[in-house]
Amino acid sequence: MKRKVVHPEPSPSEQLNGPKYWRSLDEMAATPGFQEHLQREFPEGASELQGVDRRHFFKLMAASFALGGVGLAAGCRRPEAHILPYGKSVEGVVPGLPLYFATAMPIRKSAVPVLAETHQGRPTKLEGNPSYAPYGGGTNAFVQASVLDLYDPDRATTHTLGGRAATVAAVQDKLSGIGRAYTDSQGEGLAFLAEESGSPTREALVRRLKAKFPRAIWAEYEPVRETPPAAAAQAVFGRNVQPHYQFAKAKRILSLDADFFHAEAASLYYSREFAKGRKVTSVKDEMNRLYVAESAFTLTGGMADHRLRLATSHMLGLAAAIAAQITGDSAFAPLAQGLDFKDKDKWIAACAEDLRSHRGQSLVVAGAHLPAEVHAIAYAINVALGNVGQTIDFLEVPASDAASIGDLANAIKAGSVKTLVVFGGNPVYNAPADLDWASLQKSVGEVIRYGYYVDETSQLASAHIAATHYLESWGDARTADGTIVAVQPMILPLFNGLTDIEVLARIAGEATTDPYTLVHQTITGLAGGDEAAFRKFLHDGLLAGSGYPKVSVSLSAGGLSRLLNTTPRYPALSKDNLEVRFTTDQKVDDGRFANNGWLQECPDPITKIAWDNAILISPALARELGVYPGGTALQVARVETAEFEVGKEKAHLAELTLNGRTITGPLHIQPGLSNYTIVVPLGYGRTVSGRVGKGQGFNAYPIRTSDAPAFAVGASLKVTDQRYLLANTQEHWSMEGRDIVREANFDEYLKNPGFVDEIGTESHSPAIYGADNTPTNDNKLSREERAKLNATRATTLPRGGSLYKTPEFNGVHQWGMVVDLNTCIGCNACIIACQAENNIPIVGKDQVLRGREMHWIRLDRYYSDGKAEGAAFGGPGNKEIPEDPQVSLQPVACLHCETAPCETVCPVNATVHDEEGLNAMAYNRCIGTRYCANNCPYKVRRFNFFDWNKRQLDQLYMGPLGESGMPELVKMVKNPDVTVRMRGVMEKCTYCVQRIQQAKIAQKVKAKDSGDVKVPDGTIKVACQQACPVDGVYFGDITDPNSEVSKAKAREQDYSLLGYLNTRPRTTYLGKLRNPNPQMPDYAAIKTPFSRQEYENKNHPSHGDHGHGHDAHGHSHGAPATHEHGHTSLQNLQRIGGLS
Amino acid sequence: MSHIFPKSANKLPLQIIIFVLVLVGVVTAATTYYATPKYTRIGYAPVQPVPFSHALHAGQLGIDCRYCHVGVDKGATSTVPTAQTCMNCHNQILPDSPALAPVRESFASGDPIKWVKVHQVPDYVYFNHAVHVNRGISCVECHGKVNEMEVVRHEKPLSMGFCLDCHRDPASHVRPLDQITNLNWTPAQASEHAKWAQDFVKNNHITPPQSCTGCHR
């Protein structure tokens, strides 16, 4: 500075005149850091620091310092961010681009092969591995949600020995110590209790372990069965074989309490194959027919064409009766005595005849949980029908020589077990109640627990070894048909966990304990020492041709009769002698996923209850117990299945007593249950779990004993006067005669494939696309012409006179979607896949009770029984809950309406339409008016009432006074390509816009300086489409008449939901078909689907005194003759074979 | 009535209104000038842990942008290079320079160098480099003349308006694909180039998204 400004000492009066913040700006300006900052920030100010007079200096400094202070304090400037590149470059990694690796999710004895999408080394999303053809790239809800388990903050993060944290080295020493300690005694006193596994490496290790410790006990235990008991095949065929069903080849299927959509080991395969037989794309296709006899209401029962409600304990009788009819062998008859249900003889005769007339193309499946006798009879029926080698294959599986948990319990009671190693599972929680496993485990001297969570079993163990998640482990597994699949890690173990094969190898004192080397040894051994084969194994994710071998079997009549040499008693079931059916929960399985927030919050596919389980009772039993909902005086709509108060289900708590053991749980009325069977889902009521799982639901394991693991007779219910709130996400179950799901029987479809256009308000209202463009006229065109017509309609503006100014649909593509309601099985995989892909948060039970669940896809489940009252103010029929309903499922997400009602009402234009047909949501613009959600006729918009990601779910109402911050670990599961929304912002399905944009970008990058910017059909798979195991979702460019989605939209069954509102949704539905058998006794009631009957009742009521209902007000339509509209009169329906 | 207010108080409402209007005007002007990206971002040139000079490497030595920023034509980010990329040359050139010590340390240990991010868009904006670089937009359009910068400086506002200006008129910003990383390139003939650009945009269907879904996911 030219002049040094010297300030005089402040006079006493000055000092008293108020605060002085600094004596001189010079003092501040003199610091080098500040000067440097100034230099960079405000060049003008900095340069003028030299040679300026005091007043000028002051002015400058005050202004710039103020602004600089603002800037320094990061007022206007965004916070400083950093870029952290690698030190050493990583091969193949381009930061920002995801990498996909093949791995598999092992569950019990089987596994699902998956492709893990990893961003910067951490897996964020799992897709099915399309290399494994049987599953075709489909997955289920468990697989989709398993990625969240990897980042579970409640997982075991340290190893503990004797209650104190231990290092990995200490744990490894401990394990080898155990091995050494028992070497001399050959394992006397050593016992293992492991969960089942299909891993060949583990199998080999266990063999070596048993060879080294021949006197040790190796027991395996799983609380649920998903494969038929080996005893059945052993007795009937004399071999250790498992059935593997080929549903695609079966035209007629009878399921005996078999939930093959979910509860069998190969469910993904069965669902996919079944859907292949179910899909009807034209009148030339055939459709399979499904008969289901079951006691609970499963998704398989929901798909059934004929459903019989029968107690599980009576399945043996039904199987025997069917077998007697089909084989003509009278030996089965005694087993069928005592079986009784409505129209029993006719039902069995018609069903058997249908199966018989499809020799080699029929299939009888018995549920895995049923006793061996039922399976034996089912095998016999299949053999008699010539199905073996056609629709049912038998695979030779290695016999399991593991001890049972009962044997182990006896050994512990005898005091012969000194060290117990518990491998996974959770026996303290789910072991049979009669064993009293908790006290048994406590009595063992040393218990080493190897597990992923610190759970009930860990509490009673002296050491806990933290397990790795499968996404951070090396291993292998087998799919349900035996194909060996790779389990390769996506990320190093986050918390120094150990893999199960490493633990086994250390105990066995093996030289190699590195899991990668062990897997390498196994696979190269199987593949003939070929390194290339191992690389291919890791790349594809599977070892081709390694499945269990198919073998031919021959029925041994002697074996069969020996097995069936019992006189069954079918106890009369009543209110005081109830049958309890223990089911694996659809969401938490046997309890292993209890701490998975996504699964807990996902509504159960049939009951639609989230966060809880309930004791499911039939409407008849509810009446007897006195918990039948009374309804209202004027029952305009169908009565609910419970008492709802402001949308919250107030369930009665009841005590369930079975053989002297009692548990308490809420009652929920489930239409379609066998009258005196109550369904008790397992897997809830965890006492030691994480923040999500603890205390949710009630524990059913305490009443489950080893002699009756799947069903037991002799229970009684005592209703208490306490209530419990259940978070039921779908309060109303009836379509009330509306055309929401449009259904027809297969024979009506064959005669009139465009049946959907005769249902619904569009059949009465003026045509959406103008007077000549009626659906009837559309159906006169060929499929190709219709596809082309759809393509032009997608880009032209709506009919004139509309106030709605739509955006120009002039993009390169126009996106559309079709959901095939005929194929959807309701498995919920799409819901979880969408949640994983789009960073959808969970909200907790309290908020779900308020209806604020955030899932973008809502799977509606409707019951219909034809009894909805047609009168405007309802009637007595409305007070009945269906006892034998048909189920209609419909997944609804944002339909991306071309003339979206939500767009016009946003005050800040946060939701707009883009030029390719997507209804876009700009989160940063949204101010949270919620007018858009109000205006949406489909109610598919979700609002972030709280900051679900940042705030603790049980402290939401404390706002900023509550804890904030998401655990760092959970942040890792978020998909970096999708914005994480904050409080106050509306969100909804975006047609996976991130996937669309990435595909368009990839195409443009490939195109470079050419014009080839159109994305080829099939490149983009939206999350729900990719997860769907039955390929029920089509997505693509509707301007391309040859794309899959255009072909689907050109089908006659295609309709828009609430289409008469002229919203022109881009997602349309294909109507559902049912295929009942005219010979069956219940055919008269279901000549048309129940929902259709209800529709006719409501919309075309037969009031004779008004003359023919429709002609009387036909002219008010203001259009040519009634039949031009294509609306259906009662007469038409009767002609097609409708109401009798 | 007693005289509570002096006569001059009659002028008060008008004064208040004028004051408010002037205040609103000033605040709006100040915000528009000072608080928009054009002011807050342009000129941001933070101190980096390693005094890397683009003017030397990209300008004087003529190293192509993509030698270091390898991901720019493949993915969303332009991938600041790893220490290994630096060491490709600097294990022989200035191997003991103290300014390069952080680079050597990073290469040896694997710990990243904490570069300060200069160009940033908000979290809800998804920008993709690859599609721009491969379709005729040069680095200089958004980053300015990096080959003349000693310290990387934020040259353009990178506001939504800035992006839309180009998205609405791509022809005035495209250049031949082989000149993308030639930051000094200017068209030989302006009118000819304008015609070439129009054709380029038309023939290659360059339709930059103008609706929200283009960048906001």
XYZ file of C-alpha atoms in Angstrom, chain A residues 123-317:
195
model
C -24.427 -53.190 -5.940
C -27.596 -51.128 -6.163
C -30.046 -53.259 -8.117
C -30.528 -56.896 -8.919
C -32.014 -58.253 -12.096
C -32.590 -61.801 -13.147
C -29.834 -63.415 -15.153
C -31.239 -64.035 -18.616
C -28.541 -66.614 -19.329
C -30.495 -68.988 -17.164
C -33.331 -69.717 -19.535
C -35.844 -71.359 -17.177
C -36.256 -68.151 -15.172
C -35.757 -66.015 -18.251
C -34.386 -63.099 -16.311
C -37.358 -62.892 -13.974
C -37.029 -62.459 -10.244
C -39.254 -62.427 -7.221
C -39.789 -59.922 -4.444
C -37.181 -61.569 -2.182
C -34.427 -61.208 -4.731
C -35.285 -57.600 -5.452
C -35.261 -56.740 -1.769
C -32.106 -58.654 -0.891
C -29.875 -55.792 -1.955
C -31.238 -53.755 0.937
C -30.166 -56.471 3.338
C -26.571 -55.913 2.311
C -26.772 -52.352 3.579
C -28.763 -53.154 6.687
C -27.376 -51.061 9.550
C -28.598 -53.714 11.980
C -26.489 -56.474 10.522
C -23.718 -57.934 12.616
C -20.718 -55.687 12.160
C -18.296 -57.329 14.516
C -17.421 -60.806 15.549
C -17.894 -61.452 19.240
C -16.222 -64.083 21.329
C -17.540 -64.442 24.827
C -19.524 -61.266 24.488
C -16.525 -59.124 23.548
C -15.621 -57.879 20.117
C -13.002 -60.020 18.435
C -10.748 -59.567 15.441
C -10.963 -61.717 12.385
C -7.681 -63.355 13.308
C -9.012 -64.277 16.727
C -12.109 -65.793 15.177
C -10.058 -67.758 12.693
C -7.921 -69.074 15.510
C -10.995 -70.034 17.457
C -12.379 -71.995 14.521
C -9.217 -73.894 13.875
C -8.996 -74.418 17.620
C -12.311 -76.206 17.570
C -11.135 -78.420 14.775
C -7.963 -79.270 16.611
C -9.772 -79.925 19.890
C -12.012 -82.540 18.356
C -9.538 -84.236 16.071
C -8.547 -86.919 18.524
C -12.046 -87.724 19.625
C -13.099 -87.812 15.977
C -15.753 -85.219 16.654
C -17.354 -86.793 19.694
C -19.299 -83.989 21.326
C -19.215 -81.714 18.318
C -22.467 -80.882 16.599
C -23.507 -78.649 13.751
C -26.942 -77.281 13.025
C -26.949 -75.745 9.579
C -29.512 -74.294 7.257
C -30.017 -76.134 4.010
C -27.817 -75.236 1.113
C -27.440 -76.421 -2.437
C -23.825 -75.381 -2.697
C -21.583 -78.088 -4.188
C -18.561 -76.586 -2.467
C -20.243 -76.734 0.899
C -21.397 -80.260 0.161
C -17.837 -81.316 -0.565
C -16.563 -79.597 2.561
C -19.209 -81.243 4.697
C -18.219 -84.612 3.316
C -14.609 -83.959 4.224
C -15.700 -82.670 7.609
C -17.690 -85.806 8.276
C -14.773 -87.931 7.172
C -12.523 -86.131 9.630
C -15.069 -86.095 12.443
C -17.167 -89.201 11.913
C -18.714 -88.960 15.364
C -19.785 -85.373 15.069
C -23.437 -84.676 14.351
C -24.253 -82.731 11.200
C -27.887 -81.655 11.329
C -29.770 -79.491 8.886
C -32.971 -77.662 9.607
C -35.274 -75.427 7.658
C -38.576 -74.400 9.178
C -40.416 -74.678 5.875
C -40.440 -77.241 3.104
C -40.376 -76.197 -0.489
C -39.735 -79.571 -2.089
C -41.818 -82.728 -1.753
C -40.729 -85.150 0.968
C -38.232 -87.682 -0.278
C -40.151 -90.499 1.376
C -42.904 -90.248 -1.229
C -40.704 -90.859 -4.248
C -38.655 -93.386 -2.333
C -41.752 -95.454 -1.622
C -43.384 -95.106 -5.010
C -40.373 -95.220 -7.320
C -37.691 -96.635 -5.114
C -35.348 -93.818 -6.029
C -34.457 -90.532 -4.567
C -36.048 -88.267 -7.143
C -37.753 -84.915 -7.083
C -40.503 -83.919 -9.483
C -39.818 -81.027 -11.827
C -42.988 -79.793 -13.468
C -43.208 -78.535 -17.029
C -46.196 -76.272 -16.809
C -45.852 -74.903 -20.296
C -46.717 -78.293 -21.727
C -49.680 -78.845 -19.452
C -53.108 -77.924 -20.680
C -55.003 -79.044 -17.620
C -53.508 -78.599 -14.197
C -54.821 -79.702 -10.841
C -53.166 -78.221 -7.799
C -53.671 -79.945 -4.488
C -52.905 -77.163 -2.041
C -49.830 -76.376 -4.120
C -48.922 -72.699 -4.308
C -46.561 -73.147 -7.212
C -46.447 -69.409 -7.888
C -44.615 -68.824 -4.674
C -44.063 -71.621 -2.215
C -42.256 -74.237 -4.292
C -38.494 -74.206 -4.793
C -38.815 -73.728 -8.540
C -41.673 -71.233 -8.298
C -40.060 -68.760 -10.658
C -39.827 -71.465 -13.289
C -43.336 -72.699 -12.681
C -44.842 -69.213 -12.813
C -43.083 -68.462 -16.053
C -44.032 -71.707 -17.695
C -47.597 -71.521 -16.475
C -47.898 -68.028 -17.909
C -46.733 -69.346 -21.263
C -49.696 -71.674 -21.273
C -51.998 -68.967 -20.025
C -51.090 -66.186 -22.452
C -53.609 -65.761 -25.183
C -52.582 -63.422 -27.958
C -55.165 -64.355 -30.567
C -58.153 -66.569 -31.092
C -55.826 -69.192 -32.479
C -54.142 -69.690 -29.125
C -55.054 -72.283 -26.596
C -55.406 -71.571 -22.948
C -54.627 -73.862 -20.071
C -57.068 -74.572 -17.287
C -56.202 -74.571 -13.633
C -58.074 -76.380 -10.903
C -56.973 -75.515 -7.427
C -58.043 -77.184 -4.227
C -56.709 -75.277 -1.257
C -57.491 -74.196 2.251
C -55.719 -70.836 2.286
C -56.069 -68.180 -0.361
C -52.897 -68.124 -2.372
C -51.986 -66.389 -5.592
C -52.285 -69.730 -7.331
C -55.843 -69.955 -6.082
C -56.393 -66.453 -7.374
C -55.478 -67.603 -10.872
C -57.651 -70.711 -10.694
C -60.469 -71.313 -13.106
C -62.100 -73.629 -10.610
C -61.254 -73.260 -6.993
C -62.273 -75.677 -4.306
C -62.095 -74.688 -0.672
C -60.964 -77.734 1.191
C -59.131 -78.175 4.460
C -55.506 -79.196 4.045
C -56.029 -82.229 6.214
C -58.593 -83.450 3.691
C -56.305 -83.191 0.688
C -55.425 -86.837 1.005
C -59.065 -87.717 0.508
